[in-house]
Amino acid sequence: MKNTQLYILCLCLMSTLIHGQSTKDYNDFQTWYGASIKLDLPKRWSVSGQYRMRLADDASNYKGSYVYGQLDKRLSNTFEITSSYRLAMVDKGTYHRYALGIEAQKEIGRFRASIRPMIQYQKQYFVGDDEQSDTDAFLRTRFTGKYKLTRRLDVYAYTEPFVELDNSLAFDRFRNSAGLKYEVNKSFKVNLYYLWVPDYSHKQLRTNHIAGLDLEFTLKPWKKKKRIISVDE
């Protein structure tokens, strides 16, 4: 509990610092709060769900709620296939997002590098707009590096360009992140992170600065328990 309180305090300090640096012109500071649960299934399958809440406009207004579902299959120690769905209920309408990708990773001592190309399709339903719906498709490729500082604490960073899959093949935005992940116990981790997201999809550049906190739970309900044999048997 003390460790969780420490990370929440760090998040508040980060929010204060970034808020002071934000400007009114095409920049915004946001805070994201999420909780997720993952179930490890037999034969290297896993399923997970997440809820996330976002505060925008210098973290002063409720942006919306996001519900995620994900199904993964590990093919080997190197490769994993991932598929996901996200429902976004925000002030501008409702967004349905589907994604399919594959991740490759390599561990060298305490360092792990990974690359994850993913195809994303999104359907948007607008509220109070002449354009009632819109669809987008992107190629998003995430490059991640993670280093294990201690047995319980990891530090990581990644960059992820979004390329719009139309005739222009233009960069839509970049998602860049750095964070700390602390293992409270075998089934609970606290993820504290910062996101810098320059957005090129508008006529003028918009940049989002995001401080986030995720609580991550992992359960292994189908894990077989080792039988303890008594000396009397």
PDB file of N, CA and C in Angstrom, residues 134-212:
ATOM      1  N   ASP A 134     -17.448   8.081 -39.916  1.00  0.00           N
ATOM      2  CA  ASP A 134     -16.183   8.130 -40.655  1.00  0.00           C
ATOM      3  C   ASP A 134     -15.395   6.872 -40.326  1.00  0.00           C
ATOM      4  N   THR A 135     -14.543   6.449 -41.249  1.00  0.00           N
ATOM      5  CA  THR A 135     -13.696   5.283 -41.029  1.00  0.00           C
ATOM      6  C   THR A 135     -12.251   5.649 -41.326  1.00  0.00           C
ATOM      7  N   ASP A 136     -11.335   5.032 -40.582  1.00  0.00           N
ATOM      8  CA  ASP A 136      -9.906   5.241 -40.766  1.00  0.00           C
ATOM      9  C   ASP A 136      -9.186   3.915 -40.593  1.00  0.00           C
ATOM     10  N   ALA A 137      -8.069   3.782 -41.281  1.00  0.00           N
ATOM     11  CA  ALA A 137      -7.224   2.605 -41.131  1.00  0.00           C
ATOM     12  C   ALA A 137      -5.775   3.074 -41.006  1.00  0.00           C
ATOM     13  N   PHE A 138      -5.039   2.456 -40.073  1.00  0.00           N
ATOM     14  CA  PHE A 138      -3.669   2.874 -39.811  1.00  0.00           C
ATOM     15  C   PHE A 138      -2.754   1.661 -39.690  1.00  0.00           C
ATOM     16  N   LEU A 139      -1.504   1.882 -40.040  1.00  0.00           N
ATOM     17  CA  LEU A 139      -0.421   0.980 -39.673  1.00  0.00           C
ATOM     18  C   LEU A 139       0.333   1.654 -38.536  1.00  0.00           C
ATOM     19  N   ARG A 140       0.352   0.994 -37.375  1.00  0.00           N
ATOM     20  CA  ARG A 140       1.060   1.533 -36.220  1.00  0.00           C
ATOM     21  C   ARG A 140       2.102   0.510 -35.783  1.00  0.00           C
ATOM     22  N   THR A 141       3.358   0.960 -35.726  1.00  0.00           N
ATOM     23  CA  THR A 141       4.474   0.068 -35.410  1.00  0.00           C
ATOM     24  C   THR A 141       5.169   0.581 -34.161  1.00  0.00           C
ATOM     25  N   ARG A 142       5.137  -0.221 -33.120  1.00  0.00           N
ATOM     26  CA  ARG A 142       5.706   0.194 -31.833  1.00  0.00           C
ATOM     27  C   ARG A 142       7.083  -0.428 -31.633  1.00  0.00           C
ATOM     28  N   PHE A 143       8.076   0.421 -31.319  1.00  0.00           N
ATOM     29  CA  PHE A 143       9.433  -0.014 -30.982  1.00  0.00           C
ATOM     30  C   PHE A 143       9.653   0.243 -29.496  1.00  0.00           C
ATOM     31  N   THR A 144       9.921  -0.816 -28.741  1.00  0.00           N
ATOM     32  CA  THR A 144       9.981  -0.713 -27.283  1.00  0.00           C
ATOM     33  C   THR A 144      11.304  -1.230 -26.745  1.00  0.00           C
ATOM     34  N   GLY A 145      11.818  -0.551 -25.732  1.00  0.00           N
ATOM     35  CA  GLY A 145      12.965  -1.026 -24.977  1.00  0.00           C
ATOM     36  C   GLY A 145      12.620  -1.017 -23.501  1.00  0.00           C
ATOM     37  N   LYS A 146      12.932  -2.104 -22.803  1.00  0.00           N
ATOM     38  CA  LYS A 146      12.624  -2.206 -21.373  1.00  0.00           C
ATOM     39  C   LYS A 146      13.840  -2.733 -20.637  1.00  0.00           C
ATOM     40  N   TYR A 147      14.116  -2.146 -19.481  1.00  0.00           N
ATOM     41  CA  TYR A 147      15.279  -2.549 -18.689  1.00  0.00           C
ATOM     42  C   TYR A 147      14.831  -2.819 -17.259  1.00  0.00           C
ATOM     43  N   LYS A 148      15.276  -3.933 -16.708  1.00  0.00           N
ATOM     44  CA  LYS A 148      14.914  -4.322 -15.345  1.00  0.00           C
ATOM     45  C   LYS A 148      15.920  -3.709 -14.369  1.00  0.00           C
ATOM     46  N   LEU A 149      15.477  -2.649 -13.675  1.00  0.00           N
ATOM     47  CA  LEU A 149      16.354  -1.973 -12.720  1.00  0.00           C
ATOM     48  C   LEU A 149      16.588  -2.826 -11.481  1.00  0.00           C
ATOM     49  N   THR A 150      15.512  -3.390 -10.961  1.00  0.00           N
ATOM     50  CA  THR A 150      15.581  -4.280  -9.803  1.00  0.00           C
ATOM     51  C   THR A 150      14.672  -5.470 -10.076  1.00  0.00           C
ATOM     52  N   ARG A 151      14.555  -6.334  -9.107  1.00  0.00           N
ATOM     53  CA  ARG A 151      13.691  -7.515  -9.286  1.00  0.00           C
ATOM     54  C   ARG A 151      12.239  -7.115  -9.492  1.00  0.00           C
ATOM     55  N   ARG A 152      11.834  -5.987  -8.908  1.00  0.00           N
ATOM     56  CA  ARG A 152      10.441  -5.570  -8.988  1.00  0.00           C
ATOM     57  C   ARG A 152      10.189  -4.358  -9.878  1.00  0.00           C
ATOM     58  N   LEU A 153      11.227  -3.609 -10.237  1.00  0.00           N
ATOM     59  CA  LEU A 153      11.035  -2.338 -10.935  1.00  0.00           C
ATOM     60  C   LEU A 153      11.637  -2.378 -12.336  1.00  0.00           C
ATOM     61  N   ASP A 154      10.801  -2.043 -13.345  1.00  0.00           N
ATOM     62  CA  ASP A 154      11.231  -1.943 -14.735  1.00  0.00           C
ATOM     63  C   ASP A 154      11.078  -0.501 -15.204  1.00  0.00           C
ATOM     64  N   VAL A 155      11.983  -0.078 -16.074  1.00  0.00           N
ATOM     65  CA  VAL A 155      11.856   1.203 -16.757  1.00  0.00           C
ATOM     66  C   VAL A 155      11.751   0.904 -18.247  1.00  0.00           C
ATOM     67  N   TYR A 156      10.905   1.647 -18.958  1.00  0.00           N
ATOM     68  CA  TYR A 156      10.699   1.351 -20.378  1.00  0.00           C
ATOM     69  C   TYR A 156      10.457   2.638 -21.163  1.00  0.00           C
ATOM     70  N   ALA A 157      10.616   2.531 -22.471  1.00  0.00           N
ATOM     71  CA  ALA A 157      10.321   3.635 -23.379  1.00  0.00           C
ATOM     72  C   ALA A 157       9.940   3.039 -24.730  1.00  0.00           C
ATOM     73  N   TYR A 158       9.056   3.740 -25.431  1.00  0.00           N
ATOM     74  CA  TYR A 158       8.711   3.284 -26.781  1.00  0.00           C
ATOM     75  C   TYR A 158       8.328   4.469 -27.654  1.00  0.00           C
ATOM     76  N   THR A 159       8.418   4.246 -28.962  1.00  0.00           N
ATOM     77  CA  THR A 159       7.918   5.196 -29.946  1.00  0.00           C
ATOM     78  C   THR A 159       7.039   4.431 -30.917  1.00  0.00           C
ATOM     79  N   GLU A 160       5.957   5.072 -31.358  1.00  0.00           N
ATOM     80  CA  GLU A 160       4.986   4.377 -32.195  1.00  0.00           C
ATOM     81  C   GLU A 160       4.409   5.352 -33.226  1.00  0.00           C
ATOM     82  N   PRO A 161       4.914   5.327 -34.476  1.00  0.00           N
ATOM     83  CA  PRO A 161       4.324   6.159 -35.523  1.00  0.00           C
ATOM     84  C   PRO A 161       3.033   5.536 -36.061  1.00  0.00           C
ATOM     85  N   PHE A 162       2.052   6.394 -36.360  1.00  0.00           N
ATOM     86  CA  PHE A 162       0.793   5.983 -36.976  1.00  0.00           C
ATOM     87  C   PHE A 162       0.805   6.467 -38.430  1.00  0.00           C
ATOM     88  N   VAL A 163       0.702   5.542 -39.365  1.00  0.00           N
ATOM     89  CA  VAL A 163       0.678   5.882 -40.790  1.00  0.00           C
ATOM     90  C   VAL A 163      -0.721   5.611 -41.317  1.00  0.00           C
ATOM     91  N   GLU A 164      -1.352   6.618 -41.903  1.00  0.00           N
ATOM     92  CA  GLU A 164      -2.706   6.455 -42.418  1.00  0.00           C
ATOM     93  C   GLU A 164      -2.678   5.664 -43.713  1.00  0.00           C
ATOM     94  N   LEU A 165      -3.482   4.625 -43.782  1.00  0.00           N
ATOM     95  CA  LEU A 165      -3.470   3.732 -44.946  1.00  0.00           C
ATOM     96  C   LEU A 165      -4.487   4.193 -45.983  1.00  0.00           C
ATOM     97  N   ASP A 166      -4.158   5.305 -46.629  1.00  0.00           N
ATOM     98  CA  ASP A 166      -4.943   5.776 -47.764  1.00  0.00           C
ATOM     99  C   ASP A 166      -3.969   6.100 -48.888  1.00  0.00           C
ATOM    100  N   ASN A 167      -4.388   6.899 -49.845  1.00  0.00           N
ATOM    101  CA  ASN A 167      -3.507   7.195 -50.976  1.00  0.00           C
ATOM    102  C   ASN A 167      -2.284   8.012 -50.580  1.00  0.00           C
ATOM    103  N   SER A 168      -2.383   8.770 -49.486  1.00  0.00           N
ATOM    104  CA  SER A 168      -1.272   9.644 -49.098  1.00  0.00           C
ATOM    105  C   SER A 168      -0.208   8.918 -48.286  1.00  0.00           C
ATOM    106  N   LEU A 169      -0.590   7.898 -47.509  1.00  0.00           N
ATOM    107  CA  LEU A 169       0.330   7.186 -46.611  1.00  0.00           C
ATOM    108  C   LEU A 169       1.100   8.169 -45.722  1.00  0.00           C
ATOM    109  N   ALA A 170       0.386   9.152 -45.195  1.00  0.00           N
ATOM    110  CA  ALA A 170       1.016  10.207 -44.404  1.00  0.00           C
ATOM    111  C   ALA A 170       1.077   9.797 -42.937  1.00  0.00           C
ATOM    112  N   PHE A 171       2.049  10.383 -42.216  1.00  0.00           N
ATOM    113  CA  PHE A 171       2.126  10.193 -40.773  1.00  0.00           C
ATOM    114  C   PHE A 171       0.960  10.943 -40.123  1.00  0.00           C
ATOM    115  N   ASP A 172       0.149  10.235 -39.382  1.00  0.00           N
ATOM    116  CA  ASP A 172      -0.984  10.847 -38.697  1.00  0.00           C
ATOM    117  C   ASP A 172      -0.553  11.431 -37.358  1.00  0.00           C
ATOM    118  N   ARG A 173       0.213  10.646 -36.593  1.00  0.00           N
ATOM    119  CA  ARG A 173       0.723  11.110 -35.302  1.00  0.00           C
ATOM    120  C   ARG A 173       1.808  10.153 -34.816  1.00  0.00           C
ATOM    121  N   PHE A 174       2.541  10.601 -33.835  1.00  0.00           N
ATOM    122  CA  PHE A 174       3.531   9.773 -33.149  1.00  0.00           C
ATOM    123  C   PHE A 174       3.121   9.651 -31.689  1.00  0.00           C
ATOM    124  N   ARG A 175       3.267   8.459 -31.135  1.00  0.00           N
ATOM    125  CA  ARG A 175       3.017   8.241 -29.712  1.00  0.00           C
ATOM    126  C   ARG A 175       4.344   7.831 -29.074  1.00  0.00           C
ATOM    127  N   ASN A 176       4.871   8.676 -28.204  1.00  0.00           N
ATOM    128  CA  ASN A 176       6.151   8.432 -27.552  1.00  0.00           C
ATOM    129  C   ASN A 176       5.931   8.375 -26.048  1.00  0.00           C
ATOM    130  N   SER A 177       6.536   7.380 -25.405  1.00  0.00           N
ATOM    131  CA  SER A 177       6.252   7.185 -23.991  1.00  0.00           C
ATOM    132  C   SER A 177       7.492   6.740 -23.233  1.00  0.00           C
ATOM    133  N   ALA A 178       7.533   7.091 -21.961  1.00  0.00           N
ATOM    134  CA  ALA A 178       8.528   6.585 -21.017  1.00  0.00           C
ATOM    135  C   ALA A 178       7.811   6.332 -19.705  1.00  0.00           C
ATOM    136  N   GLY A 179       8.193   5.242 -19.021  1.00  0.00           N
ATOM    137  CA  GLY A 179       7.465   4.933 -17.800  1.00  0.00           C
ATOM    138  C   GLY A 179       8.203   4.002 -16.872  1.00  0.00           C
ATOM    139  N   LEU A 180       7.603   3.814 -15.706  1.00  0.00           N
ATOM    140  CA  LEU A 180       8.091   2.899 -14.680  1.00  0.00           C
ATOM    141  C   LEU A 180       6.983   1.911 -14.352  1.00  0.00           C
ATOM    142  N   LYS A 181       7.350   0.642 -14.205  1.00  0.00           N
ATOM    143  CA  LYS A 181       6.378  -0.380 -13.836  1.00  0.00           C
ATOM    144  C   LYS A 181       6.904  -1.122 -12.604  1.00  0.00           C
ATOM    145  N   TYR A 182       6.121  -1.070 -11.542  1.00  0.00           N
ATOM    146  CA  TYR A 182       6.535  -1.667 -10.268  1.00  0.00           C
ATOM    147  C   TYR A 182       5.647  -2.868  -9.938  1.00  0.00           C
ATOM    148  N   GLU A 183       6.279  -3.984  -9.619  1.00  0.00           N
ATOM    149  CA  GLU A 183       5.566  -5.207  -9.265  1.00  0.00           C
ATOM    150  C   GLU A 183       5.330  -5.235  -7.753  1.00  0.00           C
ATOM    151  N   VAL A 184       4.092  -4.975  -7.360  1.00  0.00           N
ATOM    152  CA  VAL A 184       3.744  -5.015  -5.943  1.00  0.00           C
ATOM    153  C   VAL A 184       3.776  -6.458  -5.448  1.00  0.00           C
ATOM    154  N   ASN A 185       3.168  -7.351  -6.223  1.00  0.00           N
ATOM    155  CA  ASN A 185       3.260  -8.793  -5.972  1.00  0.00           C
ATOM    156  C   ASN A 185       3.103  -9.505  -7.317  1.00  0.00           C
ATOM    157  N   LYS A 186       3.021 -10.827  -7.302  1.00  0.00           N
ATOM    158  CA  LYS A 186       3.008 -11.581  -8.550  1.00  0.00           C
ATOM    159  C   LYS A 186       1.776 -11.309  -9.407  1.00  0.00           C
ATOM    160  N   SER A 187       0.722 -10.815  -8.825  1.00  0.00           N
ATOM    161  CA  SER A 187      -0.509 -10.592  -9.575  1.00  0.00           C
ATOM    162  C   SER A 187      -0.898  -9.118  -9.723  1.00  0.00           C
ATOM    163  N   PHE A 188      -0.067  -8.182  -9.227  1.00  0.00           N
ATOM    164  CA  PHE A 188      -0.440  -6.770  -9.252  1.00  0.00           C
ATOM    165  C   PHE A 188       0.771  -5.897  -9.550  1.00  0.00           C
ATOM    166  N   LYS A 189       0.628  -5.031 -10.582  1.00  0.00           N
ATOM    167  CA  LYS A 189       1.679  -4.093 -10.958  1.00  0.00           C
ATOM    168  C   LYS A 189       1.087  -2.687 -11.071  1.00  0.00           C
ATOM    169  N   VAL A 190       1.923  -1.691 -10.778  1.00  0.00           N
ATOM    170  CA  VAL A 190       1.560  -0.291 -10.933  1.00  0.00           C
ATOM    171  C   VAL A 190       2.401   0.298 -12.061  1.00  0.00           C
ATOM    172  N   ASN A 191       1.729   0.882 -13.050  1.00  0.00           N
ATOM    173  CA  ASN A 191       2.393   1.433 -14.231  1.00  0.00           C
ATOM    174  C   ASN A 191       2.208   2.944 -14.245  1.00  0.00           C
ATOM    175  N   LEU A 192       3.293   3.685 -14.088  1.00  0.00           N
ATOM    176  CA  LEU A 192       3.292   5.146 -14.102  1.00  0.00           C
ATOM    177  C   LEU A 192       4.039   5.600 -15.346  1.00  0.00           C
ATOM    178  N   TYR A 193       3.402   6.438 -16.195  1.00  0.00           N
ATOM    179  CA  TYR A 193       4.018   6.755 -17.488  1.00  0.00           C
ATOM    180  C   TYR A 193       3.718   8.187 -17.928  1.00  0.00           C
ATOM    181  N   TYR A 194       4.511   8.624 -18.908  1.00  0.00           N
ATOM    182  CA  TYR A 194       4.320   9.916 -19.567  1.00  0.00           C
ATOM    183  C   TYR A 194       4.243   9.679 -21.074  1.00  0.00           C
ATOM    184  N   LEU A 195       3.302  10.344 -21.739  1.00  0.00           N
ATOM    185  CA  LEU A 195       3.135  10.244 -23.189  1.00  0.00           C
ATOM    186  C   LEU A 195       3.286  11.619 -23.821  1.00  0.00           C
ATOM    187  N   TRP A 196       4.051  11.661 -24.900  1.00  0.00           N
ATOM    188  CA  TRP A 196       4.170  12.867 -25.719  1.00  0.00           C
ATOM    189  C   TRP A 196       3.661  12.510 -27.105  1.00  0.00           C
ATOM    190  N   VAL A 197       2.555  13.151 -27.533  1.00  0.00           N
ATOM    191  CA  VAL A 197       1.876  12.750 -28.773  1.00  0.00           C
ATOM    192  C   VAL A 197       1.708  13.953 -29.692  1.00  0.00           C
ATOM    193  N   PRO A 198       2.631  14.167 -30.635  1.00  0.00           N
ATOM    194  CA  PRO A 198       2.407  15.184 -31.669  1.00  0.00           C
ATOM    195  C   PRO A 198       1.433  14.647 -32.718  1.00  0.00           C
ATOM    196  N   ASP A 199       0.408  15.448 -33.041  1.00  0.00           N
ATOM    197  CA  ASP A 199      -0.684  15.033 -33.932  1.00  0.00           C
ATOM    198  C   ASP A 199      -0.625  15.886 -35.199  1.00  0.00           C
ATOM    199  N   TYR A 200      -0.402  15.219 -36.361  1.00  0.00           N
ATOM    200  CA  TYR A 200      -0.281  15.915 -37.637  1.00  0.00           C
ATOM    201  C   TYR A 200      -1.555  15.820 -38.476  1.00  0.00           C
ATOM    202  N   SER A 201      -2.635  15.306 -37.919  1.00  0.00           N
ATOM    203  CA  SER A 201      -3.845  15.068 -38.701  1.00  0.00           C
ATOM    204  C   SER A 201      -4.665  16.341 -38.921  1.00  0.00           C
ATOM    205  N   HIS A 202      -4.294  17.444 -38.293  1.00  0.00           N
ATOM    206  CA  HIS A 202      -5.009  18.712 -38.448  1.00  0.00           C
ATOM    207  C   HIS A 202      -4.173  19.685 -39.282  1.00  0.00           C
ATOM    208  N   LYS A 203      -4.761  20.814 -39.604  1.00  0.00           N
ATOM    209  CA  LYS A 203      -4.051  21.792 -40.423  1.00  0.00           C
ATOM    210  C   LYS A 203      -2.810  22.322 -39.714  1.00  0.00           C
ATOM    211  N   GLN A 204      -2.883  22.446 -38.406  1.00  0.00           N
ATOM    212  CA  GLN A 204      -1.734  22.874 -37.621  1.00  0.00           C
ATOM    213  C   GLN A 204      -1.420  21.807 -36.582  1.00  0.00           C
ATOM    214  N   LEU A 205      -0.146  21.698 -36.251  1.00  0.00           N
ATOM    215  CA  LEU A 205       0.304  20.658 -35.326  1.00  0.00           C
ATOM    216  C   LEU A 205      -0.354  20.828 -33.961  1.00  0.00           C
ATOM    217  N   ARG A 206      -0.868  19.711 -33.430  1.00  0.00           N
ATOM    218  CA  ARG A 206      -1.389  19.670 -32.069  1.00  0.00           C
ATOM    219  C   ARG A 206      -0.578  18.656 -31.274  1.00  0.00           C
ATOM    220  N   THR A 207      -0.253  19.009 -30.063  1.00  0.00           N
ATOM    221  CA  THR A 207       0.572  18.149 -29.226  1.00  0.00           C
ATOM    222  C   THR A 207      -0.116  17.904 -27.896  1.00  0.00           C
ATOM    223  N   ASN A 208      -0.193  16.635 -27.521  1.00  0.00           N
ATOM    224  CA  ASN A 208      -0.761  16.253 -26.237  1.00  0.00           C
ATOM    225  C   ASN A 208       0.340  15.761 -25.312  1.00  0.00           C
ATOM    226  N   HIS A 209       0.342  16.270 -24.096  1.00  0.00           N
ATOM    227  CA  HIS A 209       1.230  15.805 -23.036  1.00  0.00           C
ATOM    228  C   HIS A 209       0.366  15.075 -22.017  1.00  0.00           C
ATOM    229  N   ILE A 210       0.699  13.820 -21.731  1.00  0.00           N
ATOM    230  CA  ILE A 210      -0.197  12.966 -20.949  1.00  0.00           C
ATOM    231  C   ILE A 210       0.569  12.323 -19.807  1.00  0.00           C
ATOM    232  N   ALA A 211       0.031  12.426 -18.607  1.00  0.00           N
ATOM    233  CA  ALA A 211       0.534  11.686 -17.454  1.00  0.00           C
ATOM    234  C   ALA A 211      -0.485  10.609 -17.124  1.00  0.00           C
ATOM    235  N   GLY A 212      -0.022   9.371 -16.970  1.00  0.00           N
ATOM    236  CA  GLY A 212      -0.953   8.273 -16.795  1.00  0.00           C
ATOM    237  C   GLY A 212      -0.601   7.350 -15.646  1.00  0.00           C
TER     238      GLY A 212
END
